[in-house]
PDB file of N, CA and C in Angstrom:
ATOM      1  N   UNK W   1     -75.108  21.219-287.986  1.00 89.00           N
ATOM      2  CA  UNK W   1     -75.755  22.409-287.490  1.00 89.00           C
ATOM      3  C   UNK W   1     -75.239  22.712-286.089  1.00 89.00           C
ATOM      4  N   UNK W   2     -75.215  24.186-285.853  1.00 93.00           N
ATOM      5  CA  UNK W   2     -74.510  24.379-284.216  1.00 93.00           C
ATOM      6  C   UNK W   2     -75.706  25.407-283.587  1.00 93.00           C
ATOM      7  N   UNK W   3     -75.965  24.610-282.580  1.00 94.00           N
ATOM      8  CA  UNK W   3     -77.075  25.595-281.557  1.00 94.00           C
ATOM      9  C   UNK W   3     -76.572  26.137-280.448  1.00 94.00           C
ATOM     10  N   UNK W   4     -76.949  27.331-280.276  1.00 97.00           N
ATOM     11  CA  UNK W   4     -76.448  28.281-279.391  1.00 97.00           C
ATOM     12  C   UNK W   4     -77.582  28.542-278.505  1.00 97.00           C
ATOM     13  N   UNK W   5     -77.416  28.648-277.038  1.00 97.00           N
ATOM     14  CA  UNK W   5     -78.083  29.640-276.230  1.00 97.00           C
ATOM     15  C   UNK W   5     -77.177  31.144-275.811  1.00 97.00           C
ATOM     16  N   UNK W   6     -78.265  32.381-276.353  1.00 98.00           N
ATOM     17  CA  UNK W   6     -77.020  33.702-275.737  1.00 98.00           C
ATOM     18  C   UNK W   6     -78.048  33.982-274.584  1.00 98.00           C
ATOM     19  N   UNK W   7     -77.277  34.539-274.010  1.00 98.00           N
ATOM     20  CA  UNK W   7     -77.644  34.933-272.776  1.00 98.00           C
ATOM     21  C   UNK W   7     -77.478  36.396-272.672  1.00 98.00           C
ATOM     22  N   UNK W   8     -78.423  37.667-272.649  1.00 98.00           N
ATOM     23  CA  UNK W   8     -78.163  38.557-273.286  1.00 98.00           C
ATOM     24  C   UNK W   8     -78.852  39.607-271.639  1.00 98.00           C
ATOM     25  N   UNK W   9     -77.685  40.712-271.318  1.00 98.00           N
ATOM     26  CA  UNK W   9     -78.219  41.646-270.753  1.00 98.00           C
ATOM     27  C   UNK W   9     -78.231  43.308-271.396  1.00 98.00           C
ATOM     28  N   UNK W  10     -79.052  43.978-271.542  1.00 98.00           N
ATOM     29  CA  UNK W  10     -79.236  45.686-272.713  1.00 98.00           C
ATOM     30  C   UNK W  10     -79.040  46.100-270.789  1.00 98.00           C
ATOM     31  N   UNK W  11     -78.589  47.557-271.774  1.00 97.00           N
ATOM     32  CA  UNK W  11     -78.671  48.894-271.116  1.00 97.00           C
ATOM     33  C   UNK W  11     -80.292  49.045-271.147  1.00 97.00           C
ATOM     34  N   UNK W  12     -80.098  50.152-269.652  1.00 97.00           N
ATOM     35  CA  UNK W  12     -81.477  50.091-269.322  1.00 97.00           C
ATOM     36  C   UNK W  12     -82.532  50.915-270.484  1.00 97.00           C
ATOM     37  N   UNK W  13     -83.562  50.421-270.436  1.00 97.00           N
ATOM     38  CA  UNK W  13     -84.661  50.859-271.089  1.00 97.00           C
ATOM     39  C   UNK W  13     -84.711  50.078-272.468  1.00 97.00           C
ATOM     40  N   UNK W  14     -83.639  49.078-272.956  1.00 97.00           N
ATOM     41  CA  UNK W  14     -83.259  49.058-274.385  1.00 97.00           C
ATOM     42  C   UNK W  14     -84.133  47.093-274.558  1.00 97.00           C
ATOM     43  N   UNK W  15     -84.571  46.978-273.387  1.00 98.00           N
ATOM     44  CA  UNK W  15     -84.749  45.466-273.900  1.00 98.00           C
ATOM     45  C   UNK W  15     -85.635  44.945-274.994  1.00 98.00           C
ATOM     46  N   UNK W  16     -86.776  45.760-275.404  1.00 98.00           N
ATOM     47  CA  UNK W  16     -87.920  45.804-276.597  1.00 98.00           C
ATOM     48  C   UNK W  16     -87.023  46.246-277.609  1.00 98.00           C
ATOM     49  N   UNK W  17     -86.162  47.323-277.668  1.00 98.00           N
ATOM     50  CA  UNK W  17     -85.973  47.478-278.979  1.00 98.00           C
ATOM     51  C   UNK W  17     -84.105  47.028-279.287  1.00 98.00           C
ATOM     52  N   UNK W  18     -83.657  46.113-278.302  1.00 98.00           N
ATOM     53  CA  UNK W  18     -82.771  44.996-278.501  1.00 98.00           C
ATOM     54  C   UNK W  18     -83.195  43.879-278.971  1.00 98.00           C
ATOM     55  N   UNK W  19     -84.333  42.907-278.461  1.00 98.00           N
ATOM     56  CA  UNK W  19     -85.070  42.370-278.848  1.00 98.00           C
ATOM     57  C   UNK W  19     -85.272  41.950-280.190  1.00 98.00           C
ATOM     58  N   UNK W  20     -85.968  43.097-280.716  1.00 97.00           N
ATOM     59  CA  UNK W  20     -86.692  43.626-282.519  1.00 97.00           C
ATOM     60  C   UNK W  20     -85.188  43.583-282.710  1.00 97.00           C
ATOM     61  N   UNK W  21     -84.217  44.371-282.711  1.00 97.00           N
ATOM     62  CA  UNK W  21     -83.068  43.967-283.857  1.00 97.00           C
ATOM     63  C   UNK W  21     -81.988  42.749-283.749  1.00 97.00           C
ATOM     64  N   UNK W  22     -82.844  41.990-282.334  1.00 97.00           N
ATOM     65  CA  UNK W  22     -81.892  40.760-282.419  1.00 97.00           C
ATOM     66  C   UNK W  22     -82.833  39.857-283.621  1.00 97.00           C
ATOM     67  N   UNK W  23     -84.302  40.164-283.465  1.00 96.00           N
ATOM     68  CA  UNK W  23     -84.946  39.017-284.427  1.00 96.00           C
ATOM     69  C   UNK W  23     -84.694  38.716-285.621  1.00 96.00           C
ATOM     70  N   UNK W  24     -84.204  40.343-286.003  1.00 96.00           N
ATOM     71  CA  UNK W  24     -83.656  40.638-287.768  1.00 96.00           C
ATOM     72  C   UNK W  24     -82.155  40.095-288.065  1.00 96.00           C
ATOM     73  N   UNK W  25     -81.894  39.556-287.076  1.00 97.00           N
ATOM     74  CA  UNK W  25     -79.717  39.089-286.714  1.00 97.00           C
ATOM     75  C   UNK W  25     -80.078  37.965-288.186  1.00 97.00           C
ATOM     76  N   UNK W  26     -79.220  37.363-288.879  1.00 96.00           N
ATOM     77  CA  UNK W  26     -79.421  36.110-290.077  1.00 96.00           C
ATOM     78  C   UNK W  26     -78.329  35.225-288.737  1.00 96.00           C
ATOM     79  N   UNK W  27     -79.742  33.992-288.071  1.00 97.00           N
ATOM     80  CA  UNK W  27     -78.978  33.583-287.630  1.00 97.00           C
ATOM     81  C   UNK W  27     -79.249  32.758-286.545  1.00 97.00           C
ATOM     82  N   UNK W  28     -79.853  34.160-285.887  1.00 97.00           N
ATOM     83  CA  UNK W  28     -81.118  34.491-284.856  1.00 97.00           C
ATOM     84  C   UNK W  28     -82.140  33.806-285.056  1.00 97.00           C
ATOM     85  N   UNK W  29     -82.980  32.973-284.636  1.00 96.00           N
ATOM     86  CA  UNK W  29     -84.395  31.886-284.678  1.00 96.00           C
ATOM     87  C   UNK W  29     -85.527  32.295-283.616  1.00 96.00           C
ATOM     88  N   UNK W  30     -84.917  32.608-282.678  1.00 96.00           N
ATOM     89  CA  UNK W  30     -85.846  33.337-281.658  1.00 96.00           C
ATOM     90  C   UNK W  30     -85.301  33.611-280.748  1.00 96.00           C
ATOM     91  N   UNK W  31     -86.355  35.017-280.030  1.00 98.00           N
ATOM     92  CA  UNK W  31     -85.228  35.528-278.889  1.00 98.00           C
ATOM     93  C   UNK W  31     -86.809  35.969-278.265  1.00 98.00           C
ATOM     94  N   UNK W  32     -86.243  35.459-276.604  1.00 97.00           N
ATOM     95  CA  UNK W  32     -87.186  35.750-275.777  1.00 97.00           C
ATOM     96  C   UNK W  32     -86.857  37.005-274.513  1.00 97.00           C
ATOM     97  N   UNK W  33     -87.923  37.582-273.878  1.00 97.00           N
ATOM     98  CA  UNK W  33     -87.608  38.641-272.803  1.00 97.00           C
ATOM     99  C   UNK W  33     -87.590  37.965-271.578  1.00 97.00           C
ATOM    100  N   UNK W  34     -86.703  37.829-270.804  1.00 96.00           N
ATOM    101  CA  UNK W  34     -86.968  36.853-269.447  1.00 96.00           C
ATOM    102  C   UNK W  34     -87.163  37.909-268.088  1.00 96.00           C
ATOM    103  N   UNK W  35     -87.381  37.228-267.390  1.00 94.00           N
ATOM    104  CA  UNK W  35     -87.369  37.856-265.918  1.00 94.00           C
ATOM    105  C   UNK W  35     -85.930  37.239-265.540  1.00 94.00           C
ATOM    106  N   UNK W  36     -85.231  37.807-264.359  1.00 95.00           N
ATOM    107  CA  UNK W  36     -84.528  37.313-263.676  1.00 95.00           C
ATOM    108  C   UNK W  36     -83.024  38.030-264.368  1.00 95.00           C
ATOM    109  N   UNK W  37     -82.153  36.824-263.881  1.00 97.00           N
ATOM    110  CA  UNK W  37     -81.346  37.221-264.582  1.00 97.00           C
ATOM    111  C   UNK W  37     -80.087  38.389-265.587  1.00 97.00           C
ATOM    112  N   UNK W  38     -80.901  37.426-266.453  1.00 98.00           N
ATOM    113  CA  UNK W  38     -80.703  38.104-267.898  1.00 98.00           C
ATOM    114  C   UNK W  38     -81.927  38.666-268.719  1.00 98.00           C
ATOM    115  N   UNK W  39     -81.774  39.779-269.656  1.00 98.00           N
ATOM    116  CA  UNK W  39     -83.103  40.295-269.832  1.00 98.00           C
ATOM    117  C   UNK W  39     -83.527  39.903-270.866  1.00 98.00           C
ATOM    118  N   UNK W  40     -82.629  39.200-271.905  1.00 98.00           N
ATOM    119  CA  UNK W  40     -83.045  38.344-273.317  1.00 98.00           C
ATOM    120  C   UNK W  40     -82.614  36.906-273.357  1.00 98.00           C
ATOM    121  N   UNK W  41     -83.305  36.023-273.655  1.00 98.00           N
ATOM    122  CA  UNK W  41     -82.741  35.033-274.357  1.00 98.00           C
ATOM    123  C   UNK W  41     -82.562  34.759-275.599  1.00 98.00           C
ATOM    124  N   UNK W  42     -81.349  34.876-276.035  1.00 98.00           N
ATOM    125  CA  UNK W  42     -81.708  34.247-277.900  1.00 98.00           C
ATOM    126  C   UNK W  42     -81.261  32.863-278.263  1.00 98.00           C
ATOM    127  N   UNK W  43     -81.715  32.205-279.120  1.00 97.00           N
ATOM    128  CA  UNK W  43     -81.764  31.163-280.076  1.00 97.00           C
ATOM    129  C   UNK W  43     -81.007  30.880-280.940  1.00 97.00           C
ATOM    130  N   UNK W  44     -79.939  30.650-280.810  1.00 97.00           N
ATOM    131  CA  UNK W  44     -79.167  30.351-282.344  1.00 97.00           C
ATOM    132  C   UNK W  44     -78.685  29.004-283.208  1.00 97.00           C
ATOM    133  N   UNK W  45     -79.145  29.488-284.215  1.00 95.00           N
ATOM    134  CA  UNK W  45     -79.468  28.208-285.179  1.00 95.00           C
ATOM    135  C   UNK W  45     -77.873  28.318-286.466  1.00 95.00           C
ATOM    136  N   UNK W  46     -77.058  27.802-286.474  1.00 96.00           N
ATOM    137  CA  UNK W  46     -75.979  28.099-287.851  1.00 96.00           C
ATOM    138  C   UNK W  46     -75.377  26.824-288.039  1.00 96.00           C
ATOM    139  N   UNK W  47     -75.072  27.106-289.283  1.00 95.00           N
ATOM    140  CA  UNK W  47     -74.882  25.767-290.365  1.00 95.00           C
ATOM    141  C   UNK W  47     -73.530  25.486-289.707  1.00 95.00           C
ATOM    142  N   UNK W  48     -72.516  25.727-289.314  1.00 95.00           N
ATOM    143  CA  UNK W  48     -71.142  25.624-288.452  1.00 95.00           C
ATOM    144  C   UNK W  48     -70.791  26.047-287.488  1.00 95.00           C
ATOM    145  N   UNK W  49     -69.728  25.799-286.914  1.00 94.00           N
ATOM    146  CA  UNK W  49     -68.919  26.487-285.788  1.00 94.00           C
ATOM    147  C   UNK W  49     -68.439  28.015-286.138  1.00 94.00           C
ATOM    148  N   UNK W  50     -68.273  27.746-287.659  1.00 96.00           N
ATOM    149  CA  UNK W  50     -67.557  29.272-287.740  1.00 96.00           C
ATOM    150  C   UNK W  50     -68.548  30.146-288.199  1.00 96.00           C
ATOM    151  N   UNK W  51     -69.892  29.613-288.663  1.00 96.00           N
ATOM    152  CA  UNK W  51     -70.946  30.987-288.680  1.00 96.00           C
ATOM    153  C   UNK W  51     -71.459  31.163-287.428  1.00 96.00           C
ATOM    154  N   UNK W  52     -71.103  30.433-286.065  1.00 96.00           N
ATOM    155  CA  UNK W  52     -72.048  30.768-285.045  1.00 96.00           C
ATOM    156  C   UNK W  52     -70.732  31.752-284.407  1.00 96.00           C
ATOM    157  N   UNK W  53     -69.219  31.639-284.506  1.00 96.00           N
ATOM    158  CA  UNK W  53     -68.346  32.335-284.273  1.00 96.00           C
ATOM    159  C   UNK W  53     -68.487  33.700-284.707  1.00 96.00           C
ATOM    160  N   UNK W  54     -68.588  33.915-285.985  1.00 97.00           N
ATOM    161  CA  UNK W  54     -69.097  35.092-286.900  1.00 97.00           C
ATOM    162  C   UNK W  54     -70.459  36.004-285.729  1.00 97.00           C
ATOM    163  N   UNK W  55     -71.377  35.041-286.217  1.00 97.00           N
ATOM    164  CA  UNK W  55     -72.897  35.568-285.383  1.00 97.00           C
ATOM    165  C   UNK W  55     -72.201  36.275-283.817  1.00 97.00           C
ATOM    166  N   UNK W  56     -71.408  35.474-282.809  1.00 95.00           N
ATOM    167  CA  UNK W  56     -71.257  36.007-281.797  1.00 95.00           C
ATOM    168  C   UNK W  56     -70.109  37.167-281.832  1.00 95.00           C
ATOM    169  N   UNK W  57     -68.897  37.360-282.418  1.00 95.00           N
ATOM    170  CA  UNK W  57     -68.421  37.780-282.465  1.00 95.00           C
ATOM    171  C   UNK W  57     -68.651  39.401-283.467  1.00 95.00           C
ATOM    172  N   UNK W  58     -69.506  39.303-284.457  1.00 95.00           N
ATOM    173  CA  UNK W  58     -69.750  40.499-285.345  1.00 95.00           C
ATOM    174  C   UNK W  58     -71.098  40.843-285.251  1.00 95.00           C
ATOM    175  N   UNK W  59     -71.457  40.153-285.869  1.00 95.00           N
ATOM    176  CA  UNK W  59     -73.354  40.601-286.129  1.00 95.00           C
ATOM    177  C   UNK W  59     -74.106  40.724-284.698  1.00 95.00           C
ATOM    178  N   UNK W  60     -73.899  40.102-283.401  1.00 95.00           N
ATOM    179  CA  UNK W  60     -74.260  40.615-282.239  1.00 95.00           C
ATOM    180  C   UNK W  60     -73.255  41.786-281.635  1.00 95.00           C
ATOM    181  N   UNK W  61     -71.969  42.331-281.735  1.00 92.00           N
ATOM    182  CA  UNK W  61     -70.990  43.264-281.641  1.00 92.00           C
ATOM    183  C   UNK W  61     -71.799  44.693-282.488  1.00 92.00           C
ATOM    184  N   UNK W  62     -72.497  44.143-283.654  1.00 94.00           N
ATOM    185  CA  UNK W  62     -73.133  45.135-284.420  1.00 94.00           C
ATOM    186  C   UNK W  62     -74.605  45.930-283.609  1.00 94.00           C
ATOM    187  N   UNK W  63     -75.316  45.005-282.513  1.00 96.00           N
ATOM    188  CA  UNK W  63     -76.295  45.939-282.169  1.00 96.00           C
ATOM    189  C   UNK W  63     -76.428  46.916-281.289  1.00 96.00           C
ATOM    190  N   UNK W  64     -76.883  47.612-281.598  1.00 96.00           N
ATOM    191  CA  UNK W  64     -76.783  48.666-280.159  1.00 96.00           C
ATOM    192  C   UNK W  64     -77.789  48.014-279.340  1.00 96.00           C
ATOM    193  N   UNK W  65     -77.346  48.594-277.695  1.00 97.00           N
ATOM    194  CA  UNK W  65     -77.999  48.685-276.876  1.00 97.00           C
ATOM    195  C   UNK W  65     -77.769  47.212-275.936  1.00 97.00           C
ATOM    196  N   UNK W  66     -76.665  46.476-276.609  1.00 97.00           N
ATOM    197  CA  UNK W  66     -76.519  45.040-275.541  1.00 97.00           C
ATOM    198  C   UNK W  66     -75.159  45.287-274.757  1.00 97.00           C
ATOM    199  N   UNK W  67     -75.107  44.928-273.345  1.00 97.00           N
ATOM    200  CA  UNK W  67     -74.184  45.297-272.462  1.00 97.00           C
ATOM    201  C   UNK W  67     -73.508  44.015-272.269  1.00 97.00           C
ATOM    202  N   UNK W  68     -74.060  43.154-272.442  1.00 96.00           N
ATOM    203  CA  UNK W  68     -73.034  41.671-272.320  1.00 96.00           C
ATOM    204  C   UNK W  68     -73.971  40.742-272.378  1.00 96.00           C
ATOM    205  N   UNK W  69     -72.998  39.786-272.982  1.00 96.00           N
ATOM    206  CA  UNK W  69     -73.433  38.475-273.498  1.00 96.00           C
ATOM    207  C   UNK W  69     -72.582  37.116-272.732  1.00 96.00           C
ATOM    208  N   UNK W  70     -73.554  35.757-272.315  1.00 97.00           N
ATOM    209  CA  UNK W  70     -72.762  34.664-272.176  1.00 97.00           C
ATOM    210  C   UNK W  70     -73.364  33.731-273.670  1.00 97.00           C
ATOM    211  N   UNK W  71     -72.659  32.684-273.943  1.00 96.00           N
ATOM    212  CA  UNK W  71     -73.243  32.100-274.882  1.00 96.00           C
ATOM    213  C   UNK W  71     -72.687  30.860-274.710  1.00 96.00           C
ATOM    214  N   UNK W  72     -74.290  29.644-274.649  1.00 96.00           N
ATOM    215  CA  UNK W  72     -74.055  28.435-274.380  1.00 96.00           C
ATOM    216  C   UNK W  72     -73.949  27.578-275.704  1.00 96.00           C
ATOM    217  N   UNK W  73     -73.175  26.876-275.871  1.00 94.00           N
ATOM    218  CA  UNK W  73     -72.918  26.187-277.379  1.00 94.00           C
ATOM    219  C   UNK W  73     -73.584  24.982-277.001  1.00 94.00           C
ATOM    220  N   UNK W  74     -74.307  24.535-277.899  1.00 91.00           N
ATOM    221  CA  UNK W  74     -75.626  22.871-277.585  1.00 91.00           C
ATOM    222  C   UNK W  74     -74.215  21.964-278.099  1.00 91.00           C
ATOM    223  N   UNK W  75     -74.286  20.863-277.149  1.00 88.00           N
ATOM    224  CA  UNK W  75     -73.427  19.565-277.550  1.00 88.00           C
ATOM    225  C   UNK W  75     -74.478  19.078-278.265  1.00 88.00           C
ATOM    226  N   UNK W  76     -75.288  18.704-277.017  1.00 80.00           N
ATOM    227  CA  UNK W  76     -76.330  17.358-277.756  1.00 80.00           C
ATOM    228  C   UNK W  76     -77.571  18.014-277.446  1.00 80.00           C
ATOM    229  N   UNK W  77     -78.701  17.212-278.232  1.00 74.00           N
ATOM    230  CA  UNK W  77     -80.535  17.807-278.189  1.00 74.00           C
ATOM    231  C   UNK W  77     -80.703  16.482-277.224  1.00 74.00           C
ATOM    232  N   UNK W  78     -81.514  16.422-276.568  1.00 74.00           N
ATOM    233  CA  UNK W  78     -81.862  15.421-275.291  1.00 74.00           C
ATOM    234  C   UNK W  78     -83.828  16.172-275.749  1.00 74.00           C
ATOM    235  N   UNK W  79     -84.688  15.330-276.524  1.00 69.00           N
ATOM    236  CA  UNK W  79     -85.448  15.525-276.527  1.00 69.00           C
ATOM    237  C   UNK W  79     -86.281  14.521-277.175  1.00 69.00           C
ATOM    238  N   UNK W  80     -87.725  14.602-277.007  1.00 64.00           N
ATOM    239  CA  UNK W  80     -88.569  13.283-277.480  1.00 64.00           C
ATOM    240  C   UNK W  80     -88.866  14.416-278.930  1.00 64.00           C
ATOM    241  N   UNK W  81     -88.916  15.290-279.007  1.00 61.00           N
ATOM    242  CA  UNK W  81     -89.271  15.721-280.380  1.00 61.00           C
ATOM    243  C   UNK W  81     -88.304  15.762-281.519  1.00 61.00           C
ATOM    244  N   UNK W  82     -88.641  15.654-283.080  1.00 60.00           N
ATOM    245  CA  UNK W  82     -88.016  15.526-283.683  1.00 60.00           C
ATOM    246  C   UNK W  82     -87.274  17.060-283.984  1.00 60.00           C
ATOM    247  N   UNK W  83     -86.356  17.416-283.303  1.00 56.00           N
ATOM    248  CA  UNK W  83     -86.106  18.606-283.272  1.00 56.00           C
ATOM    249  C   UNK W  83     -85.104  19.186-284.756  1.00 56.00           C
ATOM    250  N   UNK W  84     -84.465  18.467-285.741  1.00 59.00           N
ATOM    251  CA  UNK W  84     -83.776  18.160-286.923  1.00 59.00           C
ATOM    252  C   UNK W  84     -85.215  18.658-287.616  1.00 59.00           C
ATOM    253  N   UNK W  85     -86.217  18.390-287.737  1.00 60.00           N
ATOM    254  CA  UNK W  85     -87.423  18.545-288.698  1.00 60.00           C
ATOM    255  C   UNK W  85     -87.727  20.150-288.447  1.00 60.00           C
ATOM    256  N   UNK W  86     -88.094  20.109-287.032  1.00 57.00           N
ATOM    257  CA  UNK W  86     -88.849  21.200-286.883  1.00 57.00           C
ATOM    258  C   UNK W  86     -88.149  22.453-286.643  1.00 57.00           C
ATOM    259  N   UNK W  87     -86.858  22.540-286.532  1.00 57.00           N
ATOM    260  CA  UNK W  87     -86.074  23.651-286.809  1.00 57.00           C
ATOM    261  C   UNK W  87     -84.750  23.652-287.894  1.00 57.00           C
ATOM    262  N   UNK W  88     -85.352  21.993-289.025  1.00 60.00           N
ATOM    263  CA  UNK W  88     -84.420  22.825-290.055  1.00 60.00           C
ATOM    264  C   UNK W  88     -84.341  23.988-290.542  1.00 60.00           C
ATOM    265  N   UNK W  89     -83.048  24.073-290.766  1.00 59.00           N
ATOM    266  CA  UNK W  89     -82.408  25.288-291.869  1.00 59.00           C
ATOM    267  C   UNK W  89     -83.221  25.498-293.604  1.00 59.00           C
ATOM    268  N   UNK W  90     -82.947  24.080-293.319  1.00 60.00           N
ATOM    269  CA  UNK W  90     -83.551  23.733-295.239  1.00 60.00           C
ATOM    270  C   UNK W  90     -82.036  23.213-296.001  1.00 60.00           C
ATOM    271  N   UNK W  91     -80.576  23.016-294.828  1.00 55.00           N
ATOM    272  CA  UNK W  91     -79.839  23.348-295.654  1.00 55.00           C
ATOM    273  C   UNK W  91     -79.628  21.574-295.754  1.00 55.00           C
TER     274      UNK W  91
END
């Protein structure tokens, strides 16, 4: 499995309804509104390197209203929770 942090800034006014069509992304697990920064955070959850390539490169290229993206690729989970359980895929 490959986890992604994007780091997401919209054109102005667009962050609610960037948001809603990042949630609908196949791919996408959750995406939050931040202060600071950047004005979204999203979540990405994919079975490989080359569907999280896909996800960044097309299906986020596909939404309107995002002005730029950084995107952090997870090496390792550093956590006391069983994080494999609680955000399997199912796959």
């Amino acid at each position: 499995m490959q986890n992604a942090v994007i780091l997401i800034n919209t054109e102005k006014g667009q962050v609610k309804a960037v948001a809603e069509r990042l949630a609908d992304v196949e791919g996408i697990s959750e995406v939050y509104s931040t202060c600071g920064r950047y004005d979204l955070v999203a979540i990405a959850r994919t079975r490989d390197f080359e569907s999280l390539a896909e996800l960044v490169t097309e299906r986020l290229n596909a939404v309107d209203g995002i002005r730029d993206t950084e995107t952090l690729n997870a090496m390792q989970v550093h956590s006391r929770h069983d994080l494999e359980t609680m955000f399997s895929l199912g796959w």
